[in-house]
mmCIF file of C-alpha atoms in Angstrom:
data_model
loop_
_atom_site.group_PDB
_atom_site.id
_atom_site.type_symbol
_atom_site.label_atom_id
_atom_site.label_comp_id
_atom_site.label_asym_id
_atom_site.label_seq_id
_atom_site.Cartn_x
_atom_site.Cartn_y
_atom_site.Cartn_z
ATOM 1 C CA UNK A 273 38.433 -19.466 -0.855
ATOM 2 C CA UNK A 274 35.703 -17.811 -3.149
ATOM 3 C CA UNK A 275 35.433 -18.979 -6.633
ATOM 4 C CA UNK A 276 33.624 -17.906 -9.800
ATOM 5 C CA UNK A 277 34.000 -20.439 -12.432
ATOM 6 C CA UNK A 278 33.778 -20.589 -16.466
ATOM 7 C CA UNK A 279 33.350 -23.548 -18.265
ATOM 8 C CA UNK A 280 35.521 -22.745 -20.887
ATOM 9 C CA UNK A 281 38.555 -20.233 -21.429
ATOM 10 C CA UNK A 282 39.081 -19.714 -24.739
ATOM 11 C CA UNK A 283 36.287 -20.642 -27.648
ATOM 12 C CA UNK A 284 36.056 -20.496 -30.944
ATOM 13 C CA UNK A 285 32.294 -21.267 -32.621
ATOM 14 C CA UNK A 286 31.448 -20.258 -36.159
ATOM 15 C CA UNK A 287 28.913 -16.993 -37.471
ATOM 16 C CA UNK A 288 25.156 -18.187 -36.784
ATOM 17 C CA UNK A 289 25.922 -20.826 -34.213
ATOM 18 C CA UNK A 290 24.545 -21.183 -31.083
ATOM 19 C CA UNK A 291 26.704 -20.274 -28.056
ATOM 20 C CA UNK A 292 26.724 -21.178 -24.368
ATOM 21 C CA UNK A 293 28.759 -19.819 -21.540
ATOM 22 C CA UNK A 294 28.507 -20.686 -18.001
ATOM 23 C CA UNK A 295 29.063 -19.352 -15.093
ATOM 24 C CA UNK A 296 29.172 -20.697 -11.243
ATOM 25 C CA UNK A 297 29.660 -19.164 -8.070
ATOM 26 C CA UNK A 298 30.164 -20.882 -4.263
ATOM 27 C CA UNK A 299 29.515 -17.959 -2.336
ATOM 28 C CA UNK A 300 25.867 -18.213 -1.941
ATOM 29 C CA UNK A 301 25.550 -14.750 -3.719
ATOM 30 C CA UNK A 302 22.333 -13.310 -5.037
ATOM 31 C CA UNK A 303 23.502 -11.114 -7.681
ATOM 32 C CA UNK A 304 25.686 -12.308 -10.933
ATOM 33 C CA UNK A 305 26.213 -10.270 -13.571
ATOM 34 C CA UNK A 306 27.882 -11.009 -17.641
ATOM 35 C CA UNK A 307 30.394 -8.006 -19.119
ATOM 36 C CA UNK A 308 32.005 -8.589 -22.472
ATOM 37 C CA UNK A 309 35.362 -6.386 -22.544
ATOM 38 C CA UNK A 310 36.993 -5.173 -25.326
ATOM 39 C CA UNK A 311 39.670 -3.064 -25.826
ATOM 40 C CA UNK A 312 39.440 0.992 -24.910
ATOM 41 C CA UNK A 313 36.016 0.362 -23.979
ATOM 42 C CA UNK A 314 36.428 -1.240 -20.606
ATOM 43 C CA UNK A 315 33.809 -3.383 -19.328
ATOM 44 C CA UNK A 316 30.236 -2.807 -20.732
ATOM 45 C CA UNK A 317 27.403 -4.794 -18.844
ATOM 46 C CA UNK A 318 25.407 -6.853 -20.809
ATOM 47 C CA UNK A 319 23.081 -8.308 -18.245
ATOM 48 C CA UNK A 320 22.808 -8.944 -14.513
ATOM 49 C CA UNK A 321 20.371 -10.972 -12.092
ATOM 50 C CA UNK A 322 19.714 -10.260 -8.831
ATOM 51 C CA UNK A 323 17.546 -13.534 -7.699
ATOM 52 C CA UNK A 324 16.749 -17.136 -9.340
ATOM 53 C CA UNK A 325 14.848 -16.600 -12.754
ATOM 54 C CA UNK A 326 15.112 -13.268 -12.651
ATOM 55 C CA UNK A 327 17.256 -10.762 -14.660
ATOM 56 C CA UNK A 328 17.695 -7.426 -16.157
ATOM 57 C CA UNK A 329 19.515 -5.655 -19.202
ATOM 58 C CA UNK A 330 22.434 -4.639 -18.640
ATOM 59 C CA UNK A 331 24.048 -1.224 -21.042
ATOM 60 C CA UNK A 332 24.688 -4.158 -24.175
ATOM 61 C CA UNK A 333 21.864 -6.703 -24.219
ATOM 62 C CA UNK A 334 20.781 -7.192 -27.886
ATOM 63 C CA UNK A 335 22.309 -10.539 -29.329
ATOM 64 C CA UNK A 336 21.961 -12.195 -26.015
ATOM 65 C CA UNK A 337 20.119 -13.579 -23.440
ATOM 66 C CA UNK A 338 20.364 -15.032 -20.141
ATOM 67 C CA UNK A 339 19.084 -17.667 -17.896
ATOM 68 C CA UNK A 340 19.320 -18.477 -14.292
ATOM 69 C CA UNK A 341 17.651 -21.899 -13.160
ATOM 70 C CA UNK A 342 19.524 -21.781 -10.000
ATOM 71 C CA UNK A 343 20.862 -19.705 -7.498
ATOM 72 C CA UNK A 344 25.065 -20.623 -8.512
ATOM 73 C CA UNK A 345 24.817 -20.657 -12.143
ATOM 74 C CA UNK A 346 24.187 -17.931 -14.587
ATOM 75 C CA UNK A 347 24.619 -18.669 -18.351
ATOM 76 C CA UNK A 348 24.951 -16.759 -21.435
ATOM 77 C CA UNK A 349 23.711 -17.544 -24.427
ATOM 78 C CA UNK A 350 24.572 -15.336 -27.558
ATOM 79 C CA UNK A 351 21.153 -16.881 -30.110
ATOM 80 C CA UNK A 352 23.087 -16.719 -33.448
ATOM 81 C CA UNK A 353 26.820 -15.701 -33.106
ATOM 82 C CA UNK A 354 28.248 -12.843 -35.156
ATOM 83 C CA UNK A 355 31.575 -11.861 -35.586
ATOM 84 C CA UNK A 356 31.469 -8.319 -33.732
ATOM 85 C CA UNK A 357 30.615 -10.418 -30.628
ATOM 86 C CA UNK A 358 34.721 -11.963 -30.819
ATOM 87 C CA UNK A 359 35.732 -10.392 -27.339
ATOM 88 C CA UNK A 360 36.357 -11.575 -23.753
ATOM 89 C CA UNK A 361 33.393 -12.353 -21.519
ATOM 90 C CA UNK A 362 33.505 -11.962 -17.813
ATOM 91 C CA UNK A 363 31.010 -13.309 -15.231
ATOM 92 C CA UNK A 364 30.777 -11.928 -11.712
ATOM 93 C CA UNK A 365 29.152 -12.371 -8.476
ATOM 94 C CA UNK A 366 28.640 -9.786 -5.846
ATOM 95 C CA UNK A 367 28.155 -9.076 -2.073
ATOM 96 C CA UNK A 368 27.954 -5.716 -0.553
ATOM 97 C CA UNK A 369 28.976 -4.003 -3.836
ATOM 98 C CA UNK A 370 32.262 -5.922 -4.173
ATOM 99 C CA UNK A 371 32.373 -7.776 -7.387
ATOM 100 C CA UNK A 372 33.651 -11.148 -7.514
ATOM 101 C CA UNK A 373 35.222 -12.496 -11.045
ATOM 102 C CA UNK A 374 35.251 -15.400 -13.076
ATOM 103 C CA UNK A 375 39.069 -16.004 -15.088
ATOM 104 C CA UNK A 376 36.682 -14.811 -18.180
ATOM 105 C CA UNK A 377 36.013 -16.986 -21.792
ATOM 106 C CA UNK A 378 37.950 -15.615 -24.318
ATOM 107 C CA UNK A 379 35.334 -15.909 -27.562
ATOM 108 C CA UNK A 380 36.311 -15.605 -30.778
ATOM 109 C CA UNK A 381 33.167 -15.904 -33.775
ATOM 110 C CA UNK A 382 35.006 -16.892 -37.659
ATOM 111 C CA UNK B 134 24.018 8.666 -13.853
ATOM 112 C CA UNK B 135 26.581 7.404 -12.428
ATOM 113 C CA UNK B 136 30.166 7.477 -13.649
ATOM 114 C CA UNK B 137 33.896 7.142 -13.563
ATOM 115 C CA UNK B 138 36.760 8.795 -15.228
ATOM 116 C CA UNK B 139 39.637 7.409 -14.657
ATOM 117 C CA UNK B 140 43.213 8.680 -16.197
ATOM 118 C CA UNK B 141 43.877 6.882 -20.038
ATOM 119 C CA UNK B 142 47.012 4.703 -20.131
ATOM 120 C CA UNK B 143 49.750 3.355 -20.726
ATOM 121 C CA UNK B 144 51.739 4.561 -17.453
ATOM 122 C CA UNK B 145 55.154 3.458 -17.982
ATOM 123 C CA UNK B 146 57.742 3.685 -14.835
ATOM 124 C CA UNK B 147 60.373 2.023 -14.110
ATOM 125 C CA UNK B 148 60.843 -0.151 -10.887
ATOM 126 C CA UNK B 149 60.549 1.710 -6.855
ATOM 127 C CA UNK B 150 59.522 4.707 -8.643
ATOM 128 C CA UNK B 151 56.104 6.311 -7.157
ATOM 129 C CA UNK B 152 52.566 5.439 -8.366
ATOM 130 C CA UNK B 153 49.274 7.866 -9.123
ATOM 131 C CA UNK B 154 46.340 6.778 -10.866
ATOM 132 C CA UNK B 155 43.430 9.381 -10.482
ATOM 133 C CA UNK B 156 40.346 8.616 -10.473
ATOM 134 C CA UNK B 157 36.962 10.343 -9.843
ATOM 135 C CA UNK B 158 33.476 9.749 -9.853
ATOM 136 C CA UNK B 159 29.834 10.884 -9.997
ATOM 137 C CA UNK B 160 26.939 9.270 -7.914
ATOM 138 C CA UNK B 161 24.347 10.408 -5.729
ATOM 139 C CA UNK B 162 24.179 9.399 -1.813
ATOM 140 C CA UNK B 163 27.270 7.899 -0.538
ATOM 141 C CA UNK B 164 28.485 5.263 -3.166
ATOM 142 C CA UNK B 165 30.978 2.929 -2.128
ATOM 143 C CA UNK B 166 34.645 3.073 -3.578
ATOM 144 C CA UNK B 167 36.765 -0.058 -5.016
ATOM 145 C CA UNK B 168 39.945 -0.425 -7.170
ATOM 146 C CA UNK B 169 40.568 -3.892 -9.266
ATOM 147 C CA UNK B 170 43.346 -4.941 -10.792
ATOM 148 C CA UNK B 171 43.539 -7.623 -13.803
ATOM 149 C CA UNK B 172 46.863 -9.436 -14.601
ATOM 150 C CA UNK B 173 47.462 -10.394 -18.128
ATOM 151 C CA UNK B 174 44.907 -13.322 -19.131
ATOM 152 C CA UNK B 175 43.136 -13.291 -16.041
ATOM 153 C CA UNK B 176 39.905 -11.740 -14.725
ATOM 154 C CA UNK B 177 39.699 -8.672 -12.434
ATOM 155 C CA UNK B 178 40.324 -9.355 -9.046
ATOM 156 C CA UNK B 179 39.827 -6.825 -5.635
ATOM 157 C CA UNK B 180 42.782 -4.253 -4.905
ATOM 158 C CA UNK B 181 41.405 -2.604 -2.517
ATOM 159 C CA UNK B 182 38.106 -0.595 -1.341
ATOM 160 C CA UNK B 183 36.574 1.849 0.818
ATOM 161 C CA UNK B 184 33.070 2.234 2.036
ATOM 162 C CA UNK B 185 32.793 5.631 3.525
ATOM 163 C CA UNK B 186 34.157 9.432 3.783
ATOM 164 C CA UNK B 187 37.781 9.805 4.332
ATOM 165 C CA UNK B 188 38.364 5.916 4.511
ATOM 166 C CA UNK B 189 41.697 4.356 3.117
ATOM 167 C CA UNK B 190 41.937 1.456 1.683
ATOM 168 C CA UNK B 191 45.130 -0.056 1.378
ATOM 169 C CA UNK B 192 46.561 -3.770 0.265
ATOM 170 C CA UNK B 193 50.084 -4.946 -1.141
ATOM 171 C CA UNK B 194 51.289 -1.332 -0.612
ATOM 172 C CA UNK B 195 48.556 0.299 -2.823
ATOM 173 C CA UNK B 196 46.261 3.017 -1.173
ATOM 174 C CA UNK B 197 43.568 5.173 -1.627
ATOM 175 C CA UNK B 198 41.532 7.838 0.105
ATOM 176 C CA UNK B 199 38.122 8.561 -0.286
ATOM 177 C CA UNK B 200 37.716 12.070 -1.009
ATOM 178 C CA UNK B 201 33.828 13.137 -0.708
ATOM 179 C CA UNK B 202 35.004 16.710 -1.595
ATOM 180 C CA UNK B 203 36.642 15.971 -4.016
ATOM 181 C CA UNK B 204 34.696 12.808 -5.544
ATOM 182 C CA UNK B 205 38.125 11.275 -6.116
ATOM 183 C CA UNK B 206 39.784 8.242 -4.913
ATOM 184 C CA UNK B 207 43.423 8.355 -6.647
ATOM 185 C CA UNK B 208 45.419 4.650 -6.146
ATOM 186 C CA UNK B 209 48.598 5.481 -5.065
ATOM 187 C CA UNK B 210 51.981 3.163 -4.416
ATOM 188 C CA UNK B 211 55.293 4.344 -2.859
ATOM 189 C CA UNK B 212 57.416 2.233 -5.151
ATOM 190 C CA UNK B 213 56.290 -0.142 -8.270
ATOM 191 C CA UNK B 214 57.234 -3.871 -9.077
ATOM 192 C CA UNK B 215 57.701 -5.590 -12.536
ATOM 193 C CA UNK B 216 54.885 -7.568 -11.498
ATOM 194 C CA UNK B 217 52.485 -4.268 -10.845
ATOM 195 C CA UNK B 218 52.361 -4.397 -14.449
ATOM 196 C CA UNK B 219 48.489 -5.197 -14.918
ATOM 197 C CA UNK B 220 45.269 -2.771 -16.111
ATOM 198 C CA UNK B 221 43.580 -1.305 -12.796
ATOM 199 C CA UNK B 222 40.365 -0.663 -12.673
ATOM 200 C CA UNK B 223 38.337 2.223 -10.625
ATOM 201 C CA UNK B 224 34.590 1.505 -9.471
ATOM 202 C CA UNK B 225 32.171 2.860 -7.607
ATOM 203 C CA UNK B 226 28.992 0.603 -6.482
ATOM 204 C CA UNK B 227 25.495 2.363 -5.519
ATOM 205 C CA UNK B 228 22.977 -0.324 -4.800
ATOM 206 C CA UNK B 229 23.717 -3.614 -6.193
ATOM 207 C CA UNK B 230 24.682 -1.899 -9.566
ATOM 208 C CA UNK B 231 28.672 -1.457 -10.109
ATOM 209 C CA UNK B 232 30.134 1.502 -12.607
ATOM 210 C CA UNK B 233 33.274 0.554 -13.598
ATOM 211 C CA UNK B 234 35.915 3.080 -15.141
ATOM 212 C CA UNK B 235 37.670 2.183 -18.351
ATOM 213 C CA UNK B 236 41.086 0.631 -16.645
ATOM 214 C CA UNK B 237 44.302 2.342 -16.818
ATOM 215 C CA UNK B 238 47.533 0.198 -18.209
ATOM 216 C CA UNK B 239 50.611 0.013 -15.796
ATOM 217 C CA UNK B 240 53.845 -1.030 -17.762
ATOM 218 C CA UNK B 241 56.415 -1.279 -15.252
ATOM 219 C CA UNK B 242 60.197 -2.041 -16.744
ATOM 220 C CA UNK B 243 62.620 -3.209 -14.593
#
């Protein structure tokens, strides 16, 4: 059975801290991507990567980046957390379009 | 760009009645077609999807039809469940790149 993981499902960190979320996949995939979704606004991409090291933004990149050391994990990391990033995160996978999802971090910034 | 519109929620019904959620899209080329579907707390997983012209996807008694005329592919069930109650998602993928509309919320009371 396919699997996306995330290391954590719900977090709470403090305003300026430094935040890391991971993601891993099984499925060997190339692409992964990171959506934050909030409500009435759906899911807005913040950034994707289509090979090892590399990446793109996504629609919602500033206050985060991204890294991707190997082919199964792709982490976000939000530099100095703010409050107006509280909101679910969801990680995904793909192959042949179809997007396979993590259960999502619920992140909440005091 | 791309896009999806997809129709603003909540649909309430009440249990076996009939299902429509329409949704339509803009691309260019021949995207291909998916509905998800995300159950309270959890993250989206696959309905169904179609790849080409006049396909139908179908799964758990859900269907859809991909209309090229019509850029639509409307989700469709004969008769709800209590636990159809979940936000569904309509997406279209053109490349590696997914556009996802902004989920509709089914409330289904028994």
């Amino acid at each position: 059975d396919v699997k996306v993981t995330q290391s954590s499902r719900y977090l709470v960190k403090r305003t300026g801290e430094k935040v890391f979320l991971e993601c891993v996949q099984d499925m060997d995939h190339e692409n992964m991507f990171w959506y934050r979704q909030d409500p009435g606004l759906g899911l807005r991409l913040i950034y994707f990567s289509y090979d090892v090291k590399m990446k793109e933004k996504g629609d919602i990149p500033e206050g985060y980046s991204v890294s991707r050391e190997k082919k199964e994990r792709f982490s976000l990391i939000l530099e100095s957390a703010s409050t107006n990033q509280t909101s679910m995160y969801l990680c995904a996978s793909s192959f042949r379009g179809e997007q396979f999802f993590g259960p999502g971090t619920r992140l909440t910034v005091l | 760009g791309n896009s999806v519109t997809q129709m603003e929620g909540p649909v309430t019904l009440s249990e076996e009645a009939f299902l429509t959620i329409n949704c339509t899209y803009t691309a260019t080329g021949y995207p291909s077609l998916f509905w998800y579907v995300q159950y309270p707390g959890e993250g989206l997983q696959l309905l169904l999807k179609a790849t080409k012209a006049d396909d139908k996807g179908s799964n758990k008694g859900f269907e859809a039809t991909y209309r090229k005329e019509t850029t639509s592919f409307h989700l469709e069930k004969g008769s709800v469940q209590v636990s159809d109650s979940a936000v569904y998602f309509c997406a279209l993928s053109r490349s590696y790149i997914p556009t996802f509309g902004r989920g509709t919320s089914l409330i289904v009371h028994p």
